[in-house]
Coordinates of C-alpha atoms in Angstrom, one line a residue:
X1 CA 30.3 -30.7 6.1
X2 CA 27.5 -33.2 4.6
X3 CA 24.8 -32.5 2.6
X4 CA 21.7 -30.2 4.2
X5 CA 18.1 -30.5 2.5
X6 CA 16.8 -26.8 3.6
X7 CA 12.7 -25.3 3.1
X8 CA 12.5 -21.8 1.1
X9 CA 10.5 -19.5 3.2
X10 CA 7.0 -19.3 2.4
X11 CA 7.5 -16.1 -0.1
X12 CA 10.3 -17.5 -2.1
X13 CA 7.9 -20.5 -2.6
X14 CA 5.2 -18.0 -4.0
X15 CA 7.5 -16.3 -5.3
X16 CA 9.4 -18.9 -7.8
X17 CA 5.8 -20.6 -7.9
X18 CA 4.8 -17.4 -10.1
X19 CA 7.8 -17.5 -12.7
X20 CA 7.4 -21.4 -13.3
X21 CA 3.6 -21.5 -14.1
X22 CA 3.7 -17.7 -15.2
X23 CA 4.1 -17.4 -19.4
X24 CA 6.9 -14.3 -20.2
X25 CA 7.5 -12.7 -23.5
X26 CA 10.9 -11.6 -22.1
X27 CA 12.8 -14.0 -20.1
X28 CA 16.4 -13.3 -21.5
X29 CA 15.8 -10.3 -19.0
X30 CA 17.4 -13.3 -16.5
X31 CA 20.6 -12.6 -17.4
X32 CA 21.0 -9.1 -17.0
X33 CA 20.1 -10.1 -13.2
X34 CA 23.0 -12.1 -13.0
X35 CA 25.4 -10.1 -14.5
X36 CA 24.5 -7.5 -11.8
X37 CA 24.9 -10.0 -9.5
X38 CA 28.3 -10.4 -10.3
X39 CA 28.6 -6.8 -10.7
X40 CA 27.9 -5.5 -6.8
X41 CA 29.5 -8.8 -6.1
X42 CA 33.2 -7.3 -7.3
X43 CA 32.1 -4.0 -6.8
X44 CA 32.1 -4.7 -2.9
X45 CA 35.2 -6.8 -2.6
X46 CA 36.9 -3.6 -4.6
X47 CA 35.9 -1.8 -1.7
X48 CA 36.6 -3.7 0.9
X49 CA 40.4 -4.5 -0.7
X50 CA 41.2 -1.1 0.2
X51 CA 41.8 -1.5 3.4
X52 CA 42.7 -5.2 2.7
X53 CA 44.9 -6.0 -0.3
X54 CA 45.0 -10.0 1.0
X55 CA 41.2 -10.3 -0.1
X56 CA 42.5 -10.8 -3.7
X57 CA 44.6 -13.4 -3.2
X58 CA 47.1 -12.3 -6.0
X59 CA 44.2 -11.5 -8.7
X60 CA 42.9 -7.8 -9.1
X61 CA 42.0 -9.1 -12.9
X62 CA 37.9 -8.4 -12.0
X63 CA 35.6 -10.2 -14.9
X64 CA 32.3 -11.9 -14.8
X65 CA 32.8 -15.1 -17.2
X66 CA 29.6 -16.0 -19.2
X67 CA 29.8 -20.3 -20.6
X68 CA 27.3 -22.3 -22.4
X69 CA 27.3 -25.7 -23.4
X70 CA 25.3 -26.8 -25.6
X71 CA 26.0 -30.4 -25.1
X72 CA 25.0 -30.4 -21.7
X73 CA 22.2 -27.7 -22.2
X74 CA 23.8 -25.2 -19.2
X75 CA 24.5 -21.8 -18.9
X76 CA 26.7 -20.6 -16.9
X77 CA 27.5 -17.2 -14.8
X78 CA 31.4 -16.7 -13.2
X79 CA 32.2 -13.8 -11.0
X80 CA 35.5 -13.0 -9.1
X81 CA 33.7 -10.6 -6.4
X82 CA 33.8 -11.1 -3.1
X83 CA 31.6 -14.5 -2.7
X84 CA 29.7 -16.2 0.1
X85 CA 30.1 -18.3 2.7
X86 CA 27.3 -21.3 4.2
X87 CA 25.2 -18.6 6.1
X88 CA 25.1 -16.2 4.0
X89 CA 24.5 -18.3 1.3
X90 CA 21.6 -19.9 2.7
X91 CA 20.2 -15.8 4.0
X92 CA 20.7 -14.4 0.4
X93 CA 19.3 -17.6 -1.8
X94 CA 16.7 -19.0 0.6
X95 CA 14.8 -15.5 1.9
X96 CA 13.4 -12.4 0.4
X97 CA 13.6 -9.5 2.6
X98 CA 13.0 -6.9 0.9
X99 CA 10.0 -4.8 1.2
X100 CA 8.9 -4.8 -2.4
X101 CA 8.6 -8.1 -2.9
X102 CA 4.7 -8.3 -2.4
X103 CA 3.5 -5.6 -4.4
X104 CA 6.3 -7.8 -7.4
X105 CA 4.6 -10.8 -6.8
X106 CA 1.1 -9.1 -7.2
X107 CA 1.8 -7.6 -10.1
X108 CA 3.6 -10.8 -11.8
X109 CA 0.1 -12.6 -11.4
X110 CA -1.3 -10.7 -13.1
X111 CA -0.1 -12.0 -17.1
X112 CA -0.2 -8.7 -19.2
X113 CA 2.6 -6.8 -17.1
X114 CA 6.1 -6.8 -18.4
X115 CA 7.9 -9.2 -17.0
X116 CA 10.8 -6.4 -16.7
X117 CA 9.5 -6.1 -13.2
X118 CA 11.5 -9.1 -12.0
X119 CA 14.9 -7.7 -10.8
X120 CA 13.6 -5.1 -10.0
X121 CA 12.3 -6.3 -6.4
X122 CA 15.9 -7.8 -4.9
X123 CA 14.4 -10.8 -6.7
X124 CA 16.5 -11.4 -9.3
X125 CA 18.6 -14.0 -8.8
X126 CA 15.4 -16.1 -8.6
X127 CA 14.5 -15.0 -12.2
X128 CA 16.9 -18.1 -13.1
X129 CA 13.8 -20.5 -12.5
X130 CA 12.4 -18.6 -15.2
X131 CA 14.7 -20.8 -18.1
X132 CA 16.5 -23.2 -15.9
X133 CA 14.7 -26.5 -13.8
X134 CA 18.2 -26.8 -11.7
X135 CA 20.3 -24.1 -10.3
X136 CA 24.0 -24.8 -8.8
X137 CA 26.0 -22.8 -7.0
X138 CA 29.5 -22.7 -6.4
X139 CA 30.9 -19.8 -3.9
X140 CA 33.5 -18.9 -2.0
X141 CA 34.5 -16.4 0.3
X142 CA 37.3 -14.0 -0.5
X143 CA 40.2 -14.5 2.3
X144 CA 38.9 -18.3 3.1
X145 CA 40.4 -20.7 2.7
X146 CA 39.9 -22.8 -0.5
X147 CA 38.6 -25.4 1.6
X148 CA 35.3 -24.2 2.5
X149 CA 33.9 -23.2 -0.4
X150 CA 30.1 -23.8 -0.4
X151 CA 27.2 -26.0 -2.9
X152 CA 23.8 -24.7 -2.5
X153 CA 21.4 -26.4 -5.1
X154 CA 17.5 -25.8 -6.0
X155 CA 15.1 -27.6 -8.8
X156 CA 12.5 -25.0 -7.2
X157 CA 10.9 -27.9 -5.7
X158 CA 10.7 -25.8 -1.9
X159 CA 13.9 -27.2 -0.9
X160 CA 17.2 -26.1 -1.8
X161 CA 20.2 -28.1 -1.0
X162 CA 23.9 -27.0 1.2
X163 CA 27.8 -29.0 0.9
X164 CA 30.7 -28.3 1.1
X165 CA 32.6 -28.2 -2.0
X166 CA 36.5 -27.3 -2.4
X167 CA 36.9 -24.7 -5.0
X168 CA 40.3 -22.8 -5.4
X169 CA 39.2 -19.3 -6.5
X170 CA 36.7 -16.8 -4.8
X171 CA 34.3 -15.4 -5.7
X172 CA 30.4 -17.5 -6.9
X173 CA 29.8 -20.1 -10.4
X174 CA 26.3 -20.0 -11.3
X175 CA 25.2 -22.9 -13.2
X176 CA 22.3 -23.0 -15.4
X177 CA 20.8 -26.4 -16.2
X178 CA 18.2 -25.0 -19.4
X179 CA 14.7 -26.3 -19.9
X180 CA 14.0 -27.9 -23.1
X181 CA 12.2 -24.4 -24.6
X182 CA 15.5 -22.2 -23.5
X183 CA 18.8 -23.7 -25.3
X184 CA 18.4 -20.0 -27.5
X185 CA 20.2 -18.9 -24.5
X186 CA 23.4 -21.0 -25.4
X187 CA 23.5 -19.5 -28.3
X188 CA 26.8 -16.6 -28.7
X189 CA 24.9 -14.2 -30.4
X190 CA 22.2 -14.2 -28.3
X191 CA 24.5 -14.6 -24.8
X192 CA 25.7 -11.2 -26.5
X193 CA 22.8 -9.7 -28.1
X194 CA 21.6 -9.9 -24.5
X195 CA 24.4 -8.3 -22.7
X196 CA 24.8 -5.2 -25.6
X197 CA 21.3 -3.9 -24.6
X198 CA 20.7 -4.4 -20.6
X199 CA 24.6 -4.6 -19.2
X200 CA 26.7 -2.6 -20.9
X201 CA 27.8 -0.5 -18.8
X202 CA 28.9 -2.4 -16.5
X203 CA 32.2 -1.3 -15.4
X204 CA 33.5 -4.9 -15.9
X205 CA 34.6 -7.1 -18.0
X206 CA 32.0 -9.3 -18.9
X207 CA 33.4 -12.0 -21.4
X208 CA 33.0 -15.4 -22.7
X209 CA 34.7 -17.8 -25.1
X210 CA 33.8 -17.7 -28.6
X211 CA 34.9 -19.6 -31.9
X212 CA 36.0 -17.6 -35.0
X213 CA 37.4 -18.8 -37.6
X214 CA 41.9 -18.3 -38.4
X215 CA 42.8 -20.0 -41.8
X216 CA 40.4 -23.0 -41.7
X217 CA 41.3 -23.2 -38.0
X218 CA 38.7 -22.5 -35.0
X219 CA 40.3 -20.4 -33.0
X220 CA 38.4 -19.9 -29.6
X221 CA 39.4 -16.7 -27.9
X222 CA 37.7 -14.6 -24.8
X223 CA 35.9 -12.2 -25.9
X224 CA 34.7 -9.3 -24.1
X225 CA 30.6 -8.8 -24.4
X226 CA 30.2 -5.0 -23.1
X227 CA 31.7 -1.2 -24.1
X228 CA 32.3 -1.1 -19.7
X229 CA 32.2 2.6 -20.3
X230 CA 30.1 3.6 -17.3
X231 CA 26.3 4.8 -18.4
X232 CA 27.4 7.6 -16.4
X233 CA 30.5 8.9 -17.0
X234 CA 29.2 8.7 -20.7
X235 CA 27.9 11.5 -23.2
X236 CA 24.3 12.6 -23.1
X237 CA 24.0 12.1 -26.9
X238 CA 25.9 8.4 -26.6
X239 CA 22.5 7.6 -24.0
X240 CA 19.7 6.5 -25.5
X241 CA 16.9 6.9 -23.2
X242 CA 15.7 3.3 -22.9
X243 CA 19.0 3.2 -21.9
X244 CA 19.3 5.6 -19.0
X245 CA 15.2 4.0 -18.0
X246 CA 17.3 0.4 -18.0
X247 CA 20.2 1.5 -16.5
X248 CA 17.2 3.4 -13.7
X249 CA 15.9 0.0 -12.8
X250 CA 18.9 -1.6 -12.4
X251 CA 19.4 0.7 -9.3
X252 CA 16.5 1.5 -8.0
X253 CA 14.5 -1.1 -7.8
X254 CA 11.3 0.8 -9.4
X255 CA 9.5 -0.6 -12.1
X256 CA 8.3 2.2 -13.2
X257 CA 10.2 4.6 -16.0
X258 CA 11.2 8.1 -14.3
X259 CA 9.9 11.4 -13.9
X260 CA 13.0 12.7 -15.2
X261 CA 16.7 12.1 -16.0
X262 CA 19.3 14.0 -15.3
X263 CA 23.0 13.3 -16.5
X264 CA 25.5 16.2 -16.4
X265 CA 29.1 16.6 -15.9
X266 CA 30.7 19.6 -13.9
X267 CA 34.5 21.0 -14.0
X268 CA 36.4 23.8 -12.2
X269 CA 37.2 23.2 -8.9
X270 CA 35.0 19.8 -8.4
X271 CA 34.9 17.4 -10.9
X272 CA 32.4 14.7 -10.6
X273 CA 29.7 13.5 -13.2
X274 CA 26.6 12.6 -12.0
X275 CA 23.2 10.7 -13.8
X276 CA 20.0 11.3 -11.3
X277 CA 16.3 10.4 -12.0
X278 CA 13.3 11.5 -10.2
X279 CA 11.6 8.5 -9.7
X280 CA 7.7 9.0 -10.4
X281 CA 6.5 6.4 -7.8
X282 CA 7.2 6.9 -4.1
X283 CA 8.6 4.1 -2.4
X284 CA 6.4 3.2 0.3
X285 CA 9.0 4.1 3.5
X286 CA 10.7 6.9 2.6
X287 CA 8.3 9.0 5.6
X288 CA 9.8 6.5 8.2
X289 CA 13.2 7.3 9.5
X290 CA 14.7 4.6 8.4
X291 CA 14.4 5.4 4.8
X292 CA 17.9 4.7 2.8
X293 CA 18.9 7.8 0.7
X294 CA 22.1 9.9 -1.4
X295 CA 22.8 8.8 -4.6
X296 CA 25.8 6.1 -4.6
X297 CA 28.9 7.3 -4.6
X298 CA 31.2 6.2 -6.6
X299 CA 34.6 7.6 -6.1
X300 CA 36.8 7.4 -9.7
X301 CA 34.1 4.1 -10.8
X302 CA 34.8 2.4 -7.5
X303 CA 31.4 2.4 -5.0
X304 CA 32.3 3.9 -2.0
X305 CA 28.8 4.2 -1.1
X306 CA 25.7 2.7 -2.3
X307 CA 23.2 4.9 -0.1
X308 CA 25.4 8.6 0.1
X309 CA 22.3 10.8 2.2
X310 CA 25.2 13.6 2.5
X311 CA 25.2 14.0 -1.9
X312 CA 21.5 15.3 -1.0
X313 CA 19.8 18.0 1.6
X314 CA 16.8 15.2 2.7
X315 CA 14.3 17.2 1.3
X316 CA 15.6 15.5 -1.9
X317 CA 15.8 12.1 -0.6
X318 CA 13.9 10.9 -3.4
X319 CA 16.6 11.5 -5.8
X320 CA 18.6 8.4 -7.0
X321 CA 21.6 7.7 -9.3
X322 CA 24.6 7.8 -9.3
X323 CA 27.6 10.1 -8.5
X324 CA 31.2 9.7 -9.4
X325 CA 33.6 12.4 -8.2
X326 CA 37.2 12.3 -9.5
X327 CA 38.1 14.5 -6.3
X328 CA 37.9 12.7 -3.3
X329 CA 39.9 9.8 -1.8
X330 CA 39.7 6.4 -2.2
X331 CA 39.6 5.9 1.7
X332 CA 37.0 8.3 2.0
X333 CA 34.6 7.4 5.8
X334 CA 31.8 9.0 6.0
X335 CA 33.1 10.7 9.0
X336 CA 35.3 12.9 6.2
X337 CA 32.2 12.9 3.5
X338 CA 30.7 15.2 6.3
X339 CA 33.2 17.9 6.7
X340 CA 34.2 17.7 3.0
X341 CA 33.7 20.6 0.8
X342 CA 33.8 19.1 -2.5
X343 CA 31.2 17.2 -0.9
X344 CA 28.7 20.4 0.0
X345 CA 30.3 21.2 -3.6
X346 CA 28.7 17.9 -5.2
X347 CA 25.5 18.7 -3.1
X348 CA 24.8 22.2 -4.0
X349 CA 24.8 21.6 -7.8
X350 CA 22.8 18.5 -7.6
X351 CA 20.0 20.4 -5.5
X352 CA 20.3 23.7 -8.2
X353 CA 19.7 20.8 -10.9
X354 CA 17.1 19.0 -9.6
X355 CA 15.2 22.3 -8.7
X356 CA 16.0 23.8 -12.6
X357 CA 14.6 20.6 -13.8
X358 CA 11.5 20.2 -11.6
X359 CA 10.9 24.5 -12.8
X360 CA 11.4 23.2 -16.2
X361 CA 8.9 20.2 -15.9
X362 CA 6.2 22.4 -13.8
X363 CA 5.8 24.1 -16.7
X364 CA 6.6 22.3 -19.7
X365 CA 4.7 19.3 -18.5
X366 CA 2.1 20.0 -15.9
X367 CA 0.5 16.7 -16.1
X368 CA 3.8 14.7 -15.3
X369 CA 4.1 17.2 -13.0
X370 CA 1.6 17.6 -10.5
X371 CA 1.3 12.7 -10.6
X372 CA 5.2 13.7 -9.2
X373 CA 4.0 16.2 -6.7
X374 CA 1.0 14.3 -5.7
X375 CA 4.1 11.5 -4.6
X376 CA 6.6 13.3 -3.5
X377 CA 5.1 17.1 -2.8
X378 CA 5.4 16.5 0.7
X379 CA 8.9 15.8 1.1
X380 CA 9.7 18.6 -1.1
X381 CA 8.2 21.2 1.0
X382 CA 10.4 20.4 3.9
X383 CA 12.7 22.0 1.5
X384 CA 11.2 25.5 2.7
X385 CA 11.4 24.7 6.6
X386 CA 14.8 23.4 6.4
X387 CA 16.3 25.6 3.3
X388 CA 15.9 29.3 4.2
X389 CA 18.3 30.1 0.8
X390 CA 16.1 28.6 -0.8
X391 CA 12.5 28.2 0.5
X392 CA 10.4 31.1 -1.6
X393 CA 12.3 28.9 -4.7
X394 CA 11.0 25.7 -3.4
X395 CA 7.0 27.3 -2.4
X396 CA 7.6 28.2 -6.2
X397 CA 7.1 24.0 -7.0
X398 CA 4.1 24.1 -4.2
X399 CA 1.5 23.3 -6.3
X400 CA -2.2 22.9 -4.7
X401 CA -6.0 23.5 -5.5
X402 CA -8.6 26.1 -4.7
X403 CA -11.8 28.0 -5.0
X404 CA -11.0 29.4 -7.9
X405 CA -9.7 25.7 -9.3
X406 CA -12.2 23.0 -10.7
X407 CA -12.1 20.3 -8.7
X408 CA -9.0 18.2 -9.1
X409 CA -7.1 20.7 -11.4
X410 CA -4.1 22.5 -9.2
X411 CA -2.9 25.9 -9.4
X412 CA 0.4 27.2 -8.1
X413 CA 1.0 30.6 -5.7
X414 CA 2.3 32.2 -8.9
X415 CA -1.5 31.9 -10.4
X416 CA -3.1 32.7 -7.2
X417 CA -1.1 36.3 -6.6
X418 CA -1.9 37.0 -10.9
X419 CA -5.4 36.4 -9.7
X420 CA -5.6 38.5 -6.5
X421 CA -8.1 41.9 -5.8
X422 CA -6.3 45.3 -5.6
X423 CA -6.5 45.5 -2.4
X424 CA -5.6 42.1 -0.5
X425 CA -3.0 42.0 0.9
X426 CA -2.6 38.9 2.0
X427 CA -2.5 35.4 0.4
X428 CA -5.9 32.9 2.5
X429 CA -5.8 29.3 2.8
X430 CA -7.5 26.7 4.7
X431 CA -5.9 23.1 6.5
X432 CA -7.4 19.8 6.1
X433 CA -8.0 16.3 4.7
X434 CA -9.6 16.9 2.1
X435 CA -11.2 19.6 -0.7
X436 CA -14.5 17.9 -0.4
X437 CA -14.5 18.6 3.2
X438 CA -13.2 22.5 3.2
X439 CA -15.7 23.2 0.7
X440 CA -18.3 23.0 3.6
X441 CA -15.9 24.7 6.5
X442 CA -18.0 27.6 7.4
X443 CA -14.6 29.4 8.0
X444 CA -15.1 30.2 3.9
X445 CA -18.7 31.8 3.3
X446 CA -17.4 35.2 3.9
X447 CA -14.3 34.9 1.7
X448 CA -16.2 32.7 -1.2
X449 CA -19.2 36.1 -1.1
X450 CA -15.9 38.6 -1.7
X451 CA -15.1 36.3 -3.8
X452 CA -11.6 35.9 -2.6
X453 CA -9.6 32.7 -2.7
X454 CA -8.2 30.3 -1.1
X455 CA -6.0 27.9 -1.2
X456 CA -6.5 23.9 0.2
X457 CA -4.0 22.6 2.0
X458 CA -4.2 19.3 2.6
X459 CA -1.0 17.7 3.8
X460 CA -1.3 17.5 8.2
X461 CA 2.1 19.5 8.0
X462 CA 1.1 22.2 5.3
X463 CA 0.4 24.9 8.6
X464 CA 3.9 24.6 10.1
X465 CA 5.3 24.6 6.1
X466 CA 3.2 27.9 5.5
X467 CA 3.8 29.0 8.9
X468 CA 8.0 29.4 8.4
X469 CA 7.6 30.4 5.3
X470 CA 5.5 33.5 6.3
X471 CA 5.5 35.2 2.8
X472 CA 5.8 35.1 -0.6
X473 CA 6.8 37.2 -3.1
X474 CA 5.7 40.5 -0.4
X475 CA 2.8 38.7 0.1
X476 CA 1.4 37.6 3.6
X477 CA 0.1 34.2 4.4
X478 CA -3.2 34.1 6.0
X479 CA -4.6 30.7 7.6
X480 CA -9.1 31.6 8.0
X481 CA -8.6 29.3 10.5
X482 CA -6.9 31.0 12.6
X483 CA -6.5 34.9 14.2
X484 CA -8.9 37.7 13.2
X485 CA -10.2 38.5 9.5
X486 CA -11.3 42.1 8.6
X487 CA -13.3 41.7 5.3
X488 CA -15.8 44.5 6.7
X489 CA -15.8 48.1 6.9
X490 CA -14.9 50.0 9.7
X491 CA -18.0 51.6 10.5
X492 CA -19.7 48.7 9.9
X493 CA -17.5 46.9 12.7
X494 CA -18.5 49.5 14.7
X495 CA -21.4 49.9 14.4
X496 CA -21.7 45.7 14.8
X497 CA -19.9 45.7 18.0
X498 CA -21.9 49.3 19.9
X499 CA -24.8 47.0 19.3
X500 CA -23.5 42.9 20.2
X501 CA -21.3 44.1 22.9
X502 CA -23.0 43.4 26.3
X503 CA -23.9 40.5 24.3
X504 CA -20.4 39.1 24.1
X505 CA -19.0 40.1 27.2
X506 CA -21.6 37.7 28.6
X507 CA -21.9 34.6 27.0
X508 CA -17.6 35.0 27.8
X509 CA -19.7 35.4 31.5
X510 CA -21.4 32.1 30.8
X511 CA -18.6 30.3 28.8
X512 CA -15.8 30.8 31.2
X513 CA -12.7 29.6 30.7
X514 CA -14.0 27.1 27.8
X515 CA -12.8 30.3 25.4
X516 CA -10.3 32.7 25.5
X517 CA -12.7 35.6 24.3
X518 CA -16.0 35.8 22.2
X519 CA -16.2 38.3 19.0
X520 CA -17.9 39.0 16.3
X521 CA -16.5 37.6 13.3
X522 CA -16.5 39.1 9.4
X523 CA -15.8 35.5 8.4
X524 CA -19.2 34.1 8.2
X525 CA -22.0 34.2 6.5
X526 CA -24.5 31.4 6.8
X527 CA -23.2 30.2 10.0
X528 CA -24.1 31.6 13.5
X529 CA -20.6 31.2 14.7
X530 CA -17.2 29.5 15.0
X531 CA -14.3 28.6 16.5
X532 CA -10.9 30.4 16.5
X533 CA -7.5 29.9 17.0
X534 CA -5.0 31.9 17.5
X535 CA -2.3 33.9 15.1
X536 CA 0.5 31.4 17.3
X537 CA -1.6 29.1 18.2
X538 CA -1.2 25.1 16.2
X539 CA -3.6 24.2 13.9
X540 CA -6.1 22.3 14.2
X541 CA -5.2 19.2 11.5
X542 CA -2.8 19.1 13.3
X543 CA -3.3 19.3 17.0
X544 CA -6.1 16.7 15.5
X545 CA -3.4 15.0 13.9
X546 CA -1.4 14.9 17.2
X547 CA -4.3 13.8 19.3
X548 CA -4.7 10.2 17.0
X549 CA -1.0 9.8 17.7
X550 CA -1.6 9.7 20.7
X551 CA 0.9 12.5 21.3
X552 CA 0.5 15.3 24.1
X553 CA -0.8 18.9 22.4
X554 CA -0.8 22.1 24.8
X555 CA -5.0 22.7 26.0
X556 CA -5.6 26.9 25.2
X557 CA -9.0 28.0 24.5
X558 CA -10.0 29.1 21.4
X559 CA -12.0 32.0 20.0
X560 CA -15.9 31.9 19.4
X561 CA -16.7 34.1 16.8
X562 CA -19.9 35.7 16.3
X563 CA -22.0 35.7 13.4
X564 CA -23.3 39.9 13.7
X565 CA -25.4 39.0 10.5
X566 CA -27.7 35.8 11.7
X567 CA -30.8 35.9 13.2
X568 CA -30.0 33.1 15.3
X569 CA -27.8 35.7 17.5
X570 CA -29.9 38.8 17.0
X571 CA -32.7 36.8 18.5
X572 CA -29.8 35.9 21.3
X573 CA -29.3 39.8 21.9
X574 CA -32.8 40.1 21.8
X575 CA -33.6 38.0 24.5
X576 CA -30.6 39.2 26.4
X577 CA -31.4 43.0 26.6
X578 CA -35.3 42.2 27.9
X579 CA -33.6 40.2 30.6
X580 CA -29.9 40.0 30.7
X581 CA -30.5 37.5 33.5
X582 CA -32.5 34.9 30.8
X583 CA -31.3 31.3 31.6
X584 CA -32.4 30.6 28.0
X585 CA -29.1 32.9 26.9
X586 CA -27.3 31.1 28.9
X587 CA -29.0 27.8 28.1
X588 CA -28.0 29.1 23.9
X589 CA -24.7 30.5 24.5
X590 CA -23.9 27.2 25.5
X591 CA -25.5 25.3 22.9
X592 CA -23.8 27.5 19.9
X593 CA -19.9 27.0 21.8
X594 CA -20.8 22.7 21.3
X595 CA -21.9 23.2 18.1
X596 CA -19.3 25.7 17.0
X597 CA -17.2 22.1 18.8
X598 CA -18.8 20.2 16.3
X599 CA -18.0 21.9 13.4
X600 CA -14.4 22.0 13.8
X601 CA -14.4 18.1 14.6
X602 CA -14.9 17.8 18.3
X603 CA -17.4 16.0 20.4
X604 CA -18.7 18.8 23.1
X605 CA -17.2 17.4 25.9
X606 CA -20.2 17.1 27.8
X607 CA -22.7 15.2 24.9
X608 CA -25.7 14.2 27.8
X609 CA -25.9 17.9 28.8
X610 CA -26.0 18.6 25.3
X611 CA -28.5 16.4 24.6
X612 CA -30.9 17.9 27.4
X613 CA -30.2 21.5 26.0
X614 CA -31.0 20.4 23.0
X615 CA -34.5 18.9 24.2
X616 CA -34.7 21.5 26.4
X617 CA -34.5 24.2 23.7
X618 CA -36.5 22.4 21.2
X619 CA -39.3 21.9 23.8
X620 CA -39.6 25.7 24.9
X621 CA -39.9 26.4 21.1
X622 CA -42.7 24.0 20.5

């Protein structure tokens, strides 16, 4: 294979330009990224070798070796992992496919940002160009002939070359030709310090030839620089918070610290160690079907799956981390996992720990919890729908605004129950896009007057979730947009029905199939009328969302409710009593229906007729 020169993809060029021409105070993290990549390569080989030990080529002594040459001003990182073919090298080193890359580049364009962002967006290899003006990569895929090795090289000038290079040992060797201002990274103590600081938990030995004095002679020995004890297998008392944060960034590709860390070991019927994190920022694709969820699964320190979704319920898919089991077989497959009682035990343990952590955070650190819920509340609430046994426990973790809270302040269901009126039996809620929109809703009028608290639910799925929950600690939920709400005395309702009963029958006859019923309302105070859905009907907010998505929505006639205390309804009734066949009664009835449509966010079916009727009524008035 002769030498080929290729162009970097556009996003790589942009990234390299930012790295080379921006200033960073902690360039040292480049070594963390290269060691991390080397560790991943060995993980892949170990897993593939479980079913094909020929890939080991007789060498199962895994390690990552660092070599420094002060004379040549080079630093070399070598691993005996899976290695790459030519096509894999071109793809892996010439393109960036990670979804967070654009966000990453926007962040590092601001020179005030911490450089530790680098490597958390799938761009770790390119951090080498912060300290090197030329990078050479020698690699060979495990199990392939030595003659099909590959040499990849670039000076970050927008291009790279790739050519054949005989390589007797499998794996990858990366040679950094250091810049003049990066000579410090050939210093033995500097390298040791960086490895200890960032890569101590790596499961494989990170080694370096070091020189020691022995009887006035210089003795060169291979020294292991890291403890090799996986951080998740350490005792909690041995791990500093900074180590947790570093490890979280390594596995999550996130640039912020997690909201919470969960580190525990389970013993008994199932033995496993878990180091889990609750992120502070939601991944951009967490609501998409192709989102890869679940902690990494290790069996006796061998990575089996990078994302094992069977370890957590889907409504906790934001949890990241590592689970290391002592009980599962090394050759475990996804089919075995799905039907394994040990996995079910692990999942139940993790679910319990996560819910306990969230409950504690909600009580002890409400501001941090509210920030978490703003990011992941929609996902967490799915558990109410899918996990019947835990639905009330999950519901207790919901936070939302209400008519009893100041704008921006949150409450929860337990606090709502504590404020309920003695005679109140229902938990009232209203769904919509925002608090500012809902506060103007006519459906709130009578409840506000009677000082009855209403919860503001602003996620599109809230009505489905609450309908599935049905009740909380014995109190039923009641949407003020649906069904009948009885707030008036029985004698008052009976009197109003006798007074307006014939009018409601007339209006129903005028509107015909446009409404299923016309009745008097006890939820209105200032508005003359509203449209109300039936108790079992789809929520109006969800209905609007489905229509915007082009989804079919069953057509159902709604209920038109009149406010018996409104002057306009009284005038309409007077007109009807004087002349039951009055054309004005029919016209105003139609206008009121269209007004109700507008109030719920819809347009009149015939806007031209609506405008004509409005003009006609106004003209008669004057």
